Coordinates of C-alpha atoms in Angstrom, one line a residue:
X21 CA 156.8 12.0 67.4
X22 CA 152.6 12.4 67.5
X23 CA 152.4 9.9 64.9
X24 CA 154.6 7.4 66.8
X25 CA 152.4 7.3 70.0
X26 CA 148.9 6.9 68.7
X27 CA 149.3 3.8 67.7
X28 CA 151.1 2.9 70.9
X29 CA 148.1 4.2 72.5
X30 CA 145.6 2.3 70.8
X31 CA 147.3 -0.8 71.0
X32 CA 147.4 -0.2 75.0
X33 CA 143.6 0.9 75.2
X34 CA 142.8 -3.0 73.5
X35 CA 144.9 -4.9 75.6
X36 CA 143.1 -2.8 78.7
X37 CA 140.1 -4.8 77.8
X38 CA 141.6 -8.5 78.1
X39 CA 143.3 -7.5 81.4
X40 CA 142.3 -7.6 85.1
X41 CA 142.1 -4.2 86.2
X42 CA 144.9 -3.6 89.0
X43 CA 147.2 -5.5 85.6
X44 CA 145.7 -2.6 84.1
X45 CA 146.6 0.0 86.2
X46 CA 150.5 -1.3 87.5
X47 CA 150.9 -1.0 83.7
X48 CA 149.4 1.9 82.6
X49 CA 151.5 4.2 85.7
X50 CA 154.8 2.3 84.0
X51 CA 154.2 3.8 81.0
X52 CA 153.8 6.8 81.9
X53 CA 156.4 7.4 83.9
X54 CA 158.5 5.5 80.8
X55 CA 157.4 8.2 78.1
X56 CA 157.1 12.0 80.8
X57 CA 159.6 13.8 80.6
X58 CA 162.5 13.7 83.7
X59 CA 163.0 17.4 83.9
X60 CA 160.2 19.5 82.4
X61 CA 161.7 22.8 84.3
X62 CA 163.7 24.6 81.1
X63 CA 166.6 26.7 82.5
X64 CA 168.1 30.4 81.2
X65 CA 171.4 30.0 83.1
X66 CA 173.7 26.8 84.0
X67 CA 173.3 28.4 87.8
X68 CA 170.9 26.0 89.1
X69 CA 171.7 25.8 92.9
X70 CA 171.1 29.9 92.1
X71 CA 167.3 29.6 90.7
X72 CA 164.4 30.0 92.1
X73 CA 161.6 28.1 91.4
X74 CA 159.1 31.7 91.0
X75 CA 160.8 33.0 88.5
X76 CA 163.1 32.6 85.4
X77 CA 166.6 33.4 85.8
X78 CA 168.7 35.3 83.0
X79 CA 172.2 35.2 82.8
X80 CA 172.7 38.7 83.4
X81 CA 170.5 39.0 86.5
X82 CA 172.8 36.0 88.0
X83 CA 176.3 36.1 90.3
X84 CA 178.4 33.7 89.3
X85 CA 180.7 31.3 91.9
X86 CA 184.2 31.2 92.1
X87 CA 184.5 27.5 91.8
X88 CA 182.5 27.8 88.6
X89 CA 184.2 30.8 86.8
X90 CA 185.8 29.5 83.9
X91 CA 188.1 32.6 81.7
X92 CA 190.2 32.7 78.6
X93 CA 193.4 34.4 80.0
X94 CA 195.4 34.1 76.5
X95 CA 193.1 35.6 74.2
X96 CA 193.9 36.4 70.1
X97 CA 193.2 40.2 71.1
X98 CA 195.2 39.8 74.6
X99 CA 198.3 38.1 72.4
X100 CA 198.5 40.6 70.2
X101 CA 198.7 43.7 72.9
X102 CA 201.2 41.7 74.4
X103 CA 203.2 41.1 71.7
X104 CA 203.3 44.9 70.5
X105 CA 204.0 45.8 74.2
X106 CA 206.7 43.4 73.7
X107 CA 208.0 45.2 70.8
X108 CA 207.3 48.5 71.8
X109 CA 209.9 47.8 75.1
X110 CA 212.8 46.4 72.4
X111 CA 211.8 49.4 70.1
X112 CA 212.4 52.1 72.9
X113 CA 215.1 50.6 74.2
X114 CA 217.1 50.6 71.0
X115 CA 216.6 54.4 70.3
X116 CA 217.9 55.1 74.0
X117 CA 220.7 52.9 74.1
X118 CA 221.2 54.2 70.3
X119 CA 221.5 58.0 71.2
X120 CA 223.4 57.1 74.3
X121 CA 226.1 55.6 72.3
X122 CA 225.5 58.1 69.8
X123 CA 226.1 60.6 72.8
X124 CA 229.4 59.2 73.9
X125 CA 231.1 59.2 70.7
X126 CA 230.1 62.6 70.0
X127 CA 231.7 63.9 73.0
X128 CA 234.8 61.5 72.4
X129 CA 235.2 63.1 68.6
X130 CA 234.5 66.5 70.1
X131 CA 236.9 65.6 72.8
X132 CA 239.8 64.9 70.8
X133 CA 239.4 67.3 68.0
X134 CA 239.9 69.9 71.0
X135 CA 242.7 67.9 72.2
X136 CA 244.7 67.9 68.7
X137 CA 244.1 71.0 68.0
X138 CA 246.1 72.2 71.3
X139 CA 248.1 69.3 71.5
X140 CA 249.5 68.9 67.6
X141 CA 250.4 65.1 66.5
X142 CA 252.8 64.7 63.8
X143 CA 249.7 62.9 61.1
X144 CA 252.1 60.7 59.1
X145 CA 251.7 58.9 62.8
X146 CA 249.2 56.0 63.3
X147 CA 245.3 56.4 64.8
X148 CA 246.5 54.9 68.7
X149 CA 249.4 56.9 69.0
X150 CA 248.0 60.3 67.9
X151 CA 244.9 59.9 70.3
X152 CA 247.5 58.2 73.7
X153 CA 250.0 61.0 72.9
X154 CA 247.7 63.9 73.1
X155 CA 246.0 62.2 76.5
X156 CA 249.5 62.0 78.0
X157 CA 250.5 65.9 76.7
X158 CA 247.2 67.2 77.8
X159 CA 247.1 64.9 81.5
X160 CA 249.3 67.8 82.9
X161 CA 247.3 70.7 82.4
X162 CA 244.4 68.9 83.5
X163 CA 242.2 71.0 86.2
X164 CA 239.5 68.7 87.6
X165 CA 242.0 66.2 89.0
X166 CA 242.9 67.4 92.7
X167 CA 247.3 66.4 91.6
X168 CA 248.9 65.5 88.5
X169 CA 249.0 61.0 87.7
X170 CA 252.2 60.8 86.7
X171 CA 252.0 57.5 86.6
X172 CA 249.1 57.9 84.1
X173 CA 251.4 60.1 82.1
X174 CA 254.3 57.9 82.7
X175 CA 252.3 54.9 81.3
X176 CA 251.2 56.4 77.8
X177 CA 254.8 58.8 77.2
X178 CA 256.1 54.9 77.1
X179 CA 253.3 53.5 75.0
X180 CA 254.0 56.0 72.7
X181 CA 257.4 56.0 72.6
X182 CA 257.7 52.2 71.9
X183 CA 255.9 52.2 69.0
X184 CA 257.5 55.2 67.7
X185 CA 260.9 53.1 67.9
X186 CA 259.4 49.7 66.8
X187 CA 259.6 49.4 62.9
X188 CA 256.2 47.4 62.9
X189 CA 254.0 50.3 63.8
X190 CA 255.8 53.8 63.8
X191 CA 259.3 53.6 63.7
X192 CA 260.4 52.5 60.2
X193 CA 263.6 54.1 58.7
X194 CA 264.8 54.6 62.6
X195 CA 268.5 53.2 63.2
X196 CA 269.6 52.4 66.5
X197 CA 273.5 54.7 66.3
X198 CA 276.6 53.4 66.9
X199 CA 278.1 52.9 70.6
X200 CA 275.6 55.2 72.5
X201 CA 271.8 54.9 73.3
X202 CA 270.2 57.4 70.8
X203 CA 268.5 56.5 67.3
X204 CA 269.7 58.0 63.6
X205 CA 266.3 60.2 62.9
X206 CA 267.6 61.7 60.0
X207 CA 265.7 59.9 57.8
X208 CA 262.1 61.1 59.4
X209 CA 260.3 63.8 58.3
X210 CA 260.9 67.2 60.8
X211 CA 257.2 66.7 62.1
X212 CA 258.0 63.3 62.9
X213 CA 261.8 64.3 65.0
X214 CA 260.1 66.9 66.3
X215 CA 256.7 64.8 67.9
X216 CA 259.0 61.8 68.8
X217 CA 261.6 64.8 70.3
X218 CA 258.7 65.6 73.2
X219 CA 257.3 62.0 73.5
X220 CA 261.3 61.7 74.7
X221 CA 261.5 64.9 76.8
X222 CA 257.7 64.2 78.5
X223 CA 258.9 60.6 79.0
X224 CA 262.4 62.4 80.7
X225 CA 259.6 64.6 82.8
X226 CA 257.6 61.7 83.9
X227 CA 261.0 60.1 85.3
X228 CA 261.9 63.2 87.3
X229 CA 258.7 62.9 89.1
X230 CA 258.7 59.0 89.8
X231 CA 262.0 58.9 90.2
X232 CA 261.3 57.7 94.3
X233 CA 258.5 55.9 93.1
X234 CA 258.8 52.2 93.3
X235 CA 256.0 49.5 91.8
X236 CA 254.8 46.7 93.7
X237 CA 254.8 43.1 90.4
X238 CA 252.9 41.2 92.9
X239 CA 249.4 44.0 92.3
X240 CA 250.6 46.4 90.0
X241 CA 250.0 49.1 92.0
X242 CA 252.9 52.0 92.7
X243 CA 254.1 53.6 96.0
X244 CA 257.1 56.5 97.2
X245 CA 260.0 54.8 98.5
X246 CA 260.2 55.3 101.9
X247 CA 257.1 53.7 102.3
X248 CA 258.7 50.3 101.5
X249 CA 259.2 47.2 104.6
X250 CA 262.5 46.1 103.7
X251 CA 265.7 45.8 105.3
X252 CA 266.8 49.2 103.1
X253 CA 264.1 51.1 105.4
X254 CA 264.2 50.1 108.7
X255 CA 261.1 52.6 109.5
X256 CA 259.0 52.9 106.6
X257 CA 256.5 56.2 106.3
X258 CA 252.8 55.1 107.6
X259 CA 250.4 54.4 104.4
X260 CA 247.2 57.1 104.6
X261 CA 244.4 55.3 106.0
X262 CA 242.4 53.9 102.9
X263 CA 245.5 52.9 100.9
X264 CA 246.8 49.4 100.3
X265 CA 248.8 47.8 103.0
X266 CA 252.5 48.6 103.0
X267 CA 254.7 46.6 99.5
X268 CA 257.2 44.3 100.3
X269 CA 260.5 45.0 99.5
X270 CA 261.3 41.9 97.3
X271 CA 258.0 42.4 95.2
X272 CA 259.3 45.7 94.2
X273 CA 261.1 47.4 91.3
X274 CA 261.6 50.9 89.8
X275 CA 258.2 52.7 88.7
X276 CA 260.7 54.3 85.6
X277 CA 263.4 54.4 84.1
X278 CA 266.0 56.5 85.2
X279 CA 266.0 60.1 83.8
X280 CA 270.1 59.8 82.7
X281 CA 269.5 57.1 79.6
X282 CA 266.0 59.3 78.7
X283 CA 268.4 62.3 78.7
X284 CA 271.5 60.5 77.1
X285 CA 269.3 59.6 74.4
X286 CA 268.4 62.6 73.1
X287 CA 272.1 63.7 73.6
X288 CA 272.4 61.1 71.2
X289 CA 269.3 61.4 68.7
X290 CA 270.8 62.3 65.4
X291 CA 268.4 64.0 63.3
X292 CA 267.7 66.5 66.7
X293 CA 268.2 70.2 66.1
X294 CA 270.5 72.2 68.5
X295 CA 268.0 73.9 70.4
X296 CA 266.4 70.6 70.9
X297 CA 269.7 69.3 71.9
X298 CA 270.4 72.6 73.9
X299 CA 266.8 72.7 75.7
X300 CA 267.5 68.8 76.5
X301 CA 271.0 69.6 78.5
X302 CA 270.0 72.5 80.1
X303 CA 266.8 70.3 81.7
X304 CA 269.5 67.4 82.4
X305 CA 272.0 70.0 84.6
X306 CA 268.9 70.9 86.3
X307 CA 268.3 67.7 87.7
X308 CA 271.6 66.8 88.9
X309 CA 272.0 69.5 90.3
X310 CA 268.5 68.8 92.0
X311 CA 270.1 64.8 92.4
X312 CA 273.7 66.9 94.9
X313 CA 275.9 66.3 92.3
X314 CA 277.0 70.0 91.3
X315 CA 280.1 69.3 88.9
X316 CA 278.5 66.7 86.8
X317 CA 275.9 70.0 86.6
X318 CA 278.2 72.3 86.0
X319 CA 279.9 70.4 83.0
X320 CA 276.6 69.4 81.5
X321 CA 275.8 73.3 81.8
X322 CA 279.2 74.4 80.1
X323 CA 278.8 71.5 77.3
X324 CA 275.2 73.6 76.6
X325 CA 277.4 76.7 76.9
X326 CA 279.6 75.1 73.4
X327 CA 276.7 74.5 71.7
X328 CA 275.0 77.9 72.0
X329 CA 278.0 79.2 70.9
X330 CA 278.8 76.9 67.6
X331 CA 275.2 77.8 66.7
X332 CA 274.9 81.8 67.5
X333 CA 274.4 83.8 64.2
X334 CA 276.2 87.0 65.8
X335 CA 279.5 88.3 63.6
X336 CA 281.9 87.3 66.8
X337 CA 280.7 83.4 66.2
X338 CA 282.0 84.0 62.8
X339 CA 285.6 85.1 63.8
X340 CA 285.8 81.6 65.7
X341 CA 285.7 83.8 69.2
X342 CA 283.0 83.5 72.0
X343 CA 281.0 86.4 72.9
X344 CA 282.0 86.1 76.5
X345 CA 284.9 85.8 79.2
X346 CA 285.5 81.8 78.9
X347 CA 286.8 82.2 82.2
X348 CA 284.3 84.3 84.1
X349 CA 281.2 83.3 81.3
X350 CA 280.6 87.5 81.4
X351 CA 278.8 88.7 78.7
X352 CA 280.8 91.2 75.9
X353 CA 279.2 94.3 75.0
X354 CA 281.6 95.4 72.0
X355 CA 280.2 93.0 69.7
X356 CA 278.7 93.9 66.6
X357 CA 275.4 92.1 67.1
X358 CA 273.5 91.4 70.3
X359 CA 274.5 87.6 71.9
X360 CA 271.5 84.8 70.3
X361 CA 268.4 83.6 72.6
X362 CA 270.5 80.8 73.2
X363 CA 273.5 82.0 74.8
X364 CA 271.1 84.4 76.9
X365 CA 269.1 81.4 77.8
X366 CA 272.5 79.0 78.7
X367 CA 274.8 81.8 80.7
X368 CA 271.0 82.6 82.6
X369 CA 271.5 78.8 83.8
X370 CA 275.0 79.0 84.6
X371 CA 274.5 81.4 86.5
X372 CA 271.5 80.1 89.0
X373 CA 273.1 76.9 88.8
X374 CA 276.7 78.9 90.4
X375 CA 274.8 80.9 92.7
X376 CA 272.5 78.1 94.1
X377 CA 276.2 76.2 95.1
X378 CA 276.7 79.1 96.9
X379 CA 278.7 80.9 94.4
X380 CA 277.3 84.3 94.5
X381 CA 280.5 86.3 93.4
X382 CA 281.3 84.7 90.0
X383 CA 277.4 84.4 89.1
X384 CA 276.4 87.9 90.4
X385 CA 278.2 89.5 87.1
X386 CA 276.8 86.7 84.8
X387 CA 273.1 88.2 85.7
X388 CA 274.0 91.7 84.9
X389 CA 276.1 91.2 81.9
X390 CA 272.6 89.2 81.4
X391 CA 270.8 91.9 81.7
X392 CA 272.3 94.4 80.3
X393 CA 272.5 92.4 77.1
X394 CA 268.9 91.9 77.4
X395 CA 267.9 95.7 78.1
X396 CA 269.8 96.7 74.7
X397 CA 268.4 94.3 72.5
X398 CA 266.0 95.7 69.7
X399 CA 262.4 96.5 69.3
X400 CA 260.1 94.5 67.1
X401 CA 258.7 95.2 64.1
X402 CA 255.4 96.2 63.9
X403 CA 253.0 92.9 62.8
X404 CA 250.8 93.4 59.6
X405 CA 247.3 91.2 60.4
X406 CA 247.0 88.9 58.8
X407 CA 243.5 88.3 56.9
X408 CA 241.0 86.0 58.8
X409 CA 239.2 82.9 57.4
X410 CA 240.8 83.4 53.4
X411 CA 239.1 86.7 53.7
X412 CA 241.8 89.0 51.0
X413 CA 244.7 91.4 52.9
X414 CA 242.9 94.8 50.9
X415 CA 241.4 97.0 53.7
X416 CA 237.9 95.6 54.6
X417 CA 234.3 98.5 53.6
X418 CA 233.0 99.5 56.7
X419 CA 230.3 98.0 55.7
X420 CA 231.4 94.3 55.3
X421 CA 229.2 92.2 56.1
X422 CA 230.7 89.0 58.0
X423 CA 228.0 86.3 55.8
X424 CA 229.5 85.8 52.7
X425 CA 230.7 83.5 50.6
X426 CA 234.7 83.3 51.2
X427 CA 233.9 84.1 55.5
X428 CA 231.6 81.2 55.4
X429 CA 233.7 78.2 53.3
X430 CA 236.9 79.4 55.7
X431 CA 234.4 78.6 58.6
X432 CA 234.0 75.5 56.6
X433 CA 237.3 74.5 56.4
X434 CA 238.4 74.9 59.6
X435 CA 235.3 73.2 61.1
X436 CA 235.9 70.3 58.7
X437 CA 239.6 69.7 57.6
X438 CA 242.0 68.6 60.4
X439 CA 244.5 71.0 61.9
X440 CA 247.5 71.7 60.6
X441 CA 250.8 70.6 62.5
X442 CA 252.7 73.3 63.8
X443 CA 255.5 75.4 61.8
X444 CA 258.9 74.4 64.0
X445 CA 259.7 77.0 66.3
X446 CA 263.0 79.6 66.1
X447 CA 265.9 77.5 66.2
X448 CA 267.3 80.3 68.4
X449 CA 270.6 81.7 66.7
X450 CA 269.5 84.8 66.0
X451 CA 269.4 87.8 68.7
X452 CA 265.6 87.7 70.2
X453 CA 263.8 91.6 69.8
X454 CA 262.5 92.8 73.3
X455 CA 258.6 91.7 73.1
X456 CA 256.9 90.9 75.9
X457 CA 258.2 87.4 76.3
X458 CA 261.7 88.9 76.6
X459 CA 260.5 92.0 79.0
X460 CA 259.2 89.2 81.4
X461 CA 262.3 87.4 81.3
X462 CA 264.2 90.5 82.1
X463 CA 261.9 90.0 84.9
X464 CA 263.0 87.0 86.2
X465 CA 266.4 88.0 86.0
X466 CA 265.6 91.3 88.3
X467 CA 263.8 88.7 90.7
X468 CA 266.9 86.5 90.3
X469 CA 269.3 89.2 91.0
X470 CA 267.2 91.0 93.6
X471 CA 267.1 87.2 95.4
X472 CA 270.9 86.5 94.9
X473 CA 271.9 89.9 96.7
X474 CA 269.2 89.9 99.4
X475 CA 271.0 86.3 100.3
X476 CA 274.6 87.6 100.3
X477 CA 273.8 90.1 103.0
X478 CA 272.0 88.6 104.8
X479 CA 275.1 85.9 105.1
X480 CA 278.1 88.0 104.7
X481 CA 277.1 90.2 108.1
X482 CA 275.0 91.0 110.7
X483 CA 271.6 91.3 110.3
X484 CA 271.4 94.6 112.3
X485 CA 274.8 96.4 111.0
X486 CA 273.8 98.8 108.5
X487 CA 276.0 97.9 105.3
X488 CA 273.4 94.8 105.6
X489 CA 270.7 96.6 105.8
X490 CA 271.1 98.4 102.5
X491 CA 272.1 95.7 100.6
X492 CA 268.8 93.8 101.7
X493 CA 267.3 96.9 100.5
X494 CA 268.9 97.0 97.5
X495 CA 267.5 93.3 97.0
X496 CA 264.2 94.3 98.1
X497 CA 264.5 97.3 95.3
X498 CA 265.2 94.8 92.3
X499 CA 262.2 92.4 93.3
X500 CA 259.8 95.2 93.5
X501 CA 261.0 96.1 90.2
X502 CA 260.5 92.6 88.9
X503 CA 257.2 92.6 90.1
X504 CA 255.9 96.2 88.8
X505 CA 257.3 94.7 85.5
X506 CA 255.6 91.2 85.2
X507 CA 252.6 92.7 86.5
X508 CA 252.7 95.1 83.5
X509 CA 253.9 92.6 80.7
X510 CA 250.5 90.5 82.2
X511 CA 248.1 92.5 82.1
X512 CA 249.0 93.6 78.5
X513 CA 249.4 89.6 77.6
X514 CA 245.8 89.3 79.7
X515 CA 244.3 92.0 77.2
X516 CA 246.0 90.9 74.0
X517 CA 244.2 88.6 71.7
X518 CA 247.5 86.5 70.3
X519 CA 247.3 82.5 70.5
X520 CA 251.1 82.5 70.5
X521 CA 251.6 84.6 73.9
X522 CA 251.5 81.4 75.6
X523 CA 255.1 81.2 76.8
X524 CA 255.4 84.5 77.7
X525 CA 252.0 84.3 79.8
X526 CA 253.3 81.4 81.9
X527 CA 256.8 82.6 82.4
X528 CA 254.9 86.3 83.2
X529 CA 252.5 84.2 86.1
X530 CA 255.7 82.4 87.4
X531 CA 257.9 85.2 87.8
X532 CA 254.7 87.7 89.2
X533 CA 254.1 84.4 92.0
X534 CA 257.8 83.7 93.0
X535 CA 258.5 88.0 93.2
X536 CA 255.1 88.6 95.4
X537 CA 256.4 85.5 97.5
X538 CA 260.0 87.0 97.7
X539 CA 258.7 90.6 98.6
X540 CA 256.9 89.1 101.1
X541 CA 259.6 87.5 102.8
X542 CA 262.4 89.8 102.7
X543 CA 260.0 92.4 104.6
X544 CA 258.8 89.8 106.8
X545 CA 262.6 89.7 108.2
X546 CA 262.5 93.3 107.6
X547 CA 260.0 93.7 109.9
X548 CA 260.8 91.5 112.6
X549 CA 263.9 93.2 112.7
X550 CA 262.9 96.7 113.1
X551 CA 260.2 95.5 116.2
X552 CA 263.7 93.6 118.0
X553 CA 265.1 97.2 117.5
X554 CA 262.6 98.8 119.1
X555 CA 262.1 96.7 121.9
X556 CA 266.0 96.9 122.2
X557 CA 265.8 100.4 122.8
X558 CA 263.2 100.2 125.8
X559 CA 260.0 102.2 123.3
X560 CA 259.6 104.6 125.2
X561 CA 259.8 106.6 121.7
X562 CA 263.7 108.2 121.5
X563 CA 264.9 110.5 118.8
X564 CA 266.9 108.1 117.0
X565 CA 263.1 105.5 117.3
X566 CA 261.1 108.7 116.5
X567 CA 263.5 109.4 113.6
X568 CA 264.0 106.1 112.4
X569 CA 259.9 105.5 111.7
X570 CA 259.1 109.0 110.7
X571 CA 259.8 108.3 106.9
X572 CA 257.3 105.0 106.9
X573 CA 254.1 107.2 109.3
X574 CA 252.7 108.4 106.6
X575 CA 253.0 104.7 105.3
X576 CA 251.6 103.3 108.7
X577 CA 248.8 105.7 108.1
X578 CA 247.7 104.3 104.9
X579 CA 247.8 101.1 105.4
X580 CA 247.9 100.7 109.1
X581 CA 245.2 99.0 111.8
X582 CA 243.7 102.2 112.3
X583 CA 244.8 102.2 115.6
X584 CA 246.4 105.5 116.4
X585 CA 248.0 104.7 119.6
X586 CA 250.0 102.3 118.3
X587 CA 253.6 102.9 116.6
X588 CA 254.3 101.5 113.1
X589 CA 257.4 101.0 111.5
X590 CA 259.0 101.4 107.6
X591 CA 258.3 97.5 107.1
X592 CA 255.5 96.8 109.4
X593 CA 253.2 99.1 107.1
X594 CA 255.4 97.7 103.7
X595 CA 254.3 94.4 104.9
X596 CA 249.9 95.6 104.1
X597 CA 251.4 96.9 101.0
X598 CA 252.4 93.3 99.7
X599 CA 249.4 92.1 101.2
X600 CA 247.3 94.5 99.3
X601 CA 249.7 93.5 95.9
X602 CA 248.5 89.9 96.2
X603 CA 245.5 90.3 96.8
X604 CA 245.1 92.9 93.9
X605 CA 247.8 90.5 91.3
X606 CA 245.3 87.7 92.2
X607 CA 243.3 89.2 89.2
X608 CA 245.6 89.0 87.3
X609 CA 246.9 86.0 87.4
X610 CA 243.7 84.0 87.7
X611 CA 242.0 85.7 85.0
X612 CA 240.7 83.8 82.1
X613 CA 240.7 84.1 78.0
X614 CA 240.0 86.9 76.5
X615 CA 236.3 86.1 75.0
X616 CA 236.7 84.9 71.4
X617 CA 235.6 87.6 68.5
X618 CA 232.9 87.5 65.5
X619 CA 231.3 83.8 65.0
X620 CA 233.3 82.1 67.6
X621 CA 231.7 84.9 70.6
X622 CA 228.3 82.4 70.0
X623 CA 229.3 79.5 71.5
X624 CA 231.7 80.7 73.9
X625 CA 230.5 80.7 77.8

């Protein structure tokens, strides 16, 4: 560049010598303006509008303006960070859903294992059949629901029944019987037949509870029949607040099939044991009695009694003679062996049927004969303790440890292996023993007898007659004995660890609750009559009234309300005794299960 400027200045100086001065000056100005730079100021920043002419501008000292600011929002580093954040979000979401899913599966598996151990199902059934049967059996015993959902139970039971009778599912080899609604299940195994019987009985129980229910086919809802709007029900019952509108009669049908057809199927099915058919016949007769058909019910009871007599193993049965009077149904007591359990159960049911229909004169002797027969039953033999977790039957040493190979192996097998199907229950053809369960049945008989005596004395004569009061006091004494016996046996059963005593516990609870209720009602009526007699006598403390209430004065001092000026009678004092017994019995009726022993106690709340 300097090499090119020097010759140009030399040529210009020579031209200046040959041109006039004005022209020379003009050209020099033009040449200087063309060669000189247009902007000689060098800036250190692009923000020229903020630059000061007095000092240089450094980039980090200048204040950027918004209109001239330029950034790259999606840089490479930001892309990598966003991708990593999205990856972490998906990762932790998948982990969370996996934990939730595994927790649900674990809870479901533990629940089904618990249900299988509590309500065993035949192993040869398919998974769906066993699942629905467990849920159907569990539904009546659930305590987390305000009431039993019999619609759900009926749907489950009906689905299981259809699967068992379907040859393509679980009914292979099941043949229909000729001329009847039942099937021939003799080709099936004993666990399959027992499970099939339980399903049929569950269907019958659901049909009984849904007998007065109708299903709306348009909305698939179930309603009581008294809420249906139609010609057959001119005054329908109002619908509860918040419930769907009442159904129309033209859109309704039965919510479940009639119980009669199910019971007939059970009685006509081949392969069931006599005990199973006997229980079904007794349930069917009770249902007929509930529907107001006493004649049909009595015929069913007589058929069940004949079946129980045929299957009895007593020595009298071997001579083809029934162990009871064929006219009065009173048991004979000169037999070589006690009557069978089936016979005792059937005679008790027949006697209660007669008493319920007003034939007290026939019912009371039957019950007394059955009670006498139960009291003469043999005592149970002491049972040997079964070895736990596969340990030997030898007597354990005092320093034996629970952490042995045998115990650990037994626990592992019990937790991992599927539970075995329970053995068949007794067939009832042999005489029972006088164990806790039979003592509870004996308490129930005392309760029946006391109720019959009390009711018959109240309706046969005047309530104020001495003979009527004595009869009612006899009935009350039978009721007291039943309550004492049931409460005693329930205490023993609650303190025992025998898992096979659940049926006996249930019988004792029902007997104790019914006995306390009957006792309360009986005493309340006697106390009311006693107060009326005292009021009729003038309440002036006559000699007869004072002598009648002197026997209960010490009870009044114990159970009275603390008012010394008030004279209370015998039955008024016994009312307080009944209240105290009821309060005390609630501790037994609501007692929880006995805590587990051994390693199981670690997982027991």
